[in-house]
mmCIF file of C-alpha atoms in Angstrom:
data_model
loop_
_atom_site.group_PDB
_atom_site.id
_atom_site.type_symbol
_atom_site.label_atom_id
_atom_site.label_comp_id
_atom_site.label_asym_id
_atom_site.label_seq_id
_atom_site.Cartn_x
_atom_site.Cartn_y
_atom_site.Cartn_z
ATOM 1 C CA MET A 604 -11.400 -6.607 13.328
ATOM 2 C CA ARG A 605 -7.566 -6.649 12.144
ATOM 3 C CA ARG A 606 -5.992 -3.061 12.990
ATOM 4 C CA ILE A 607 -4.192 -1.299 10.137
ATOM 5 C CA VAL A 608 -0.283 -0.660 10.780
ATOM 6 C CA ARG A 609 0.954 1.188 8.067
ATOM 7 C CA SER A 610 5.004 1.799 8.038
ATOM 8 C CA ARG A 611 6.819 4.797 7.967
ATOM 9 C CA THR A 612 7.870 3.534 4.731
ATOM 10 C CA PHE A 613 4.676 3.327 3.560
ATOM 11 C CA VAL A 614 3.639 6.999 4.717
ATOM 12 C CA ASP A 615 7.094 8.676 3.414
ATOM 13 C CA GLN A 616 6.388 6.711 -0.377
ATOM 14 C CA LEU A 617 3.111 7.766 -0.179
ATOM 15 C CA ARG A 618 3.768 11.096 0.610
ATOM 16 C CA GLU A 619 6.589 11.775 -2.012
ATOM 17 C CA ILE A 620 3.718 9.904 -4.258
ATOM 18 C CA LEU A 621 1.112 12.656 -3.634
ATOM 19 C CA VAL A 622 3.262 15.199 -3.866
ATOM 20 C CA TYR A 623 4.882 14.294 -7.432
ATOM 21 C CA GLY A 624 0.827 13.749 -8.202
ATOM 22 C CA ALA A 625 -0.060 17.043 -7.137
ATOM 23 C CA VAL A 626 2.575 18.682 -8.979
ATOM 24 C CA LYS A 627 1.725 16.639 -12.274
ATOM 25 C CA TYR A 628 -1.706 15.995 -12.492
ATOM 26 C CA GLY A 629 -2.826 18.699 -9.760
ATOM 27 C CA ALA A 630 -4.010 18.529 -5.758
ATOM 28 C CA GLN A 631 -8.250 17.142 -6.640
ATOM 29 C CA LEU A 632 -6.698 14.477 -8.463
ATOM 30 C CA ALA A 633 -4.471 13.819 -6.000
ATOM 31 C CA ASP A 634 -6.585 13.726 -3.275
ATOM 32 C CA VAL A 635 -9.291 12.151 -4.952
ATOM 33 C CA LYS A 636 -6.727 8.802 -6.102
ATOM 34 C CA LEU A 637 -5.754 9.031 -1.741
ATOM 35 C CA ALA A 638 -8.950 8.538 -1.070
ATOM 36 C CA LEU A 639 -9.752 5.658 -2.981
ATOM 37 C CA LEU A 640 -6.113 4.303 -1.633
ATOM 38 C CA GLU A 641 -7.433 4.578 1.941
ATOM 39 C CA ARG A 642 -11.104 3.410 1.268
ATOM 40 C CA LYS A 643 -9.750 0.321 -0.593
ATOM 41 C CA ILE A 644 -7.339 -0.212 2.325
ATOM 42 C CA GLU A 645 -10.086 0.237 5.014
ATOM 43 C CA ASN A 646 -13.648 -0.919 3.624
ATOM 44 C CA HIS A 647 -11.629 -4.227 2.166
ATOM 45 C CA LEU A 648 -8.365 -5.482 2.739
ATOM 46 C CA VAL A 649 -8.393 -5.268 6.693
ATOM 47 C CA TYR A 650 -11.135 -7.467 6.177
ATOM 48 C CA PHE A 651 -10.265 -9.256 2.932
ATOM 49 C CA PRO A 652 -6.260 -9.350 3.273
ATOM 50 C CA GLY A 653 -5.924 -13.024 1.794
ATOM 51 C CA GLY A 654 -7.681 -12.009 -1.762
ATOM 52 C CA LYS A 655 -3.762 -12.048 -3.278
ATOM 53 C CA SER A 656 -1.573 -14.994 -2.786
ATOM 54 C CA VAL A 657 1.804 -14.235 -1.409
ATOM 55 C CA ASP A 658 4.775 -12.775 -3.835
ATOM 56 C CA PRO A 659 7.534 -15.950 -3.603
ATOM 57 C CA VAL A 660 10.455 -13.630 -4.106
ATOM 58 C CA LEU A 661 9.105 -10.891 -1.529
ATOM 59 C CA GLY A 662 7.465 -13.232 1.381
ATOM 60 C CA LEU A 663 4.610 -10.790 1.117
ATOM 61 C CA HIS A 664 1.391 -9.638 -0.780
ATOM 62 C CA ILE A 665 0.540 -7.357 -3.500
ATOM 63 C CA TYR A 666 -2.729 -5.451 -4.205
ATOM 64 C CA PRO A 667 -3.156 -3.375 -6.976
ATOM 65 C CA ILE A 668 -5.724 -0.245 -5.853
ATOM 66 C CA SER A 669 -8.293 -0.340 -8.702
ATOM 67 C CA LYS A 670 -8.836 3.449 -10.190
ATOM 68 C CA THR A 671 -5.361 3.999 -8.585
ATOM 69 C CA PRO A 672 -1.504 3.796 -10.138
ATOM 70 C CA PHE A 673 -0.941 2.546 -6.341
ATOM 71 C CA MET A 674 -0.418 -1.076 -5.101
ATOM 72 C CA VAL A 675 0.490 -1.844 -1.453
ATOM 73 C CA VAL A 676 2.699 -4.613 -0.724
ATOM 74 C CA TYR A 677 1.719 -6.055 2.493
ATOM 75 C CA ASP A 678 1.444 -8.974 5.658
ATOM 76 C CA PHE A 679 -1.244 -10.176 8.147
ATOM 77 C CA ASP A 680 -2.406 -12.127 10.696
ATOM 78 C CA ASP A 681 -6.294 -12.356 12.394
ATOM 79 C CA LEU A 682 -4.883 -9.164 14.586
ATOM 80 C CA GLU A 683 -3.061 -7.013 12.114
ATOM 81 C CA LEU A 684 -2.676 -5.810 8.363
ATOM 82 C CA ARG A 685 0.927 -4.663 7.850
ATOM 83 C CA ILE A 686 1.378 -2.072 5.127
ATOM 84 C CA HIS A 687 4.877 -2.428 4.196
ATOM 85 C CA PHE A 688 5.125 -0.155 0.718
ATOM 86 C CA VAL A 689 3.116 1.678 -1.502
ATOM 87 C CA LEU A 690 4.537 1.634 -5.132
ATOM 88 C CA ILE A 691 3.350 3.083 -8.529
ATOM 89 C CA ALA A 692 1.567 0.435 -11.252
ATOM 90 C CA GLY A 693 4.442 -1.331 -12.737
ATOM 91 C CA TYR A 694 7.316 -0.999 -10.449
ATOM 92 C CA GLU A 695 9.987 -3.461 -10.696
ATOM 93 C CA PHE A 696 9.710 -5.771 -7.685
ATOM 94 C CA SER A 697 13.403 -7.286 -8.129
ATOM 95 C CA ASN A 698 14.393 -3.771 -6.886
ATOM 96 C CA LEU A 699 12.305 -3.828 -3.463
ATOM 97 C CA ASP A 700 14.035 -4.959 -0.580
ATOM 98 C CA PRO A 701 11.453 -6.138 2.129
ATOM 99 C CA THR A 702 14.040 -5.574 5.106
ATOM 100 C CA THR A 703 14.266 -1.426 4.435
ATOM 101 C CA VAL A 704 11.026 -1.187 5.653
ATOM 102 C CA GLU A 705 11.296 0.890 9.355
ATOM 103 C CA TRP A 706 8.414 0.531 11.361
#
């Protein structure tokens, strides 16, 4: 099975999104959405990472997480699923620079 590697960038972005969500919508809803995100990564994406095509500009896969506002940006090989970013649906990808990811 692939190992899941979350970048520091992903962790920092997720923390910011969850704090905002907890303030705006309540901590309970933020926790529910976080659980959905983690479940999708650990129970689906790690096994079926090739389900989404590679974005031609970024060179990475983009996967919207159903029933959440999240999209994860990742790449993978046989050993690892590397999650670079977590974004809110509707994010303008032209502002995203994959070289800024911190591991």
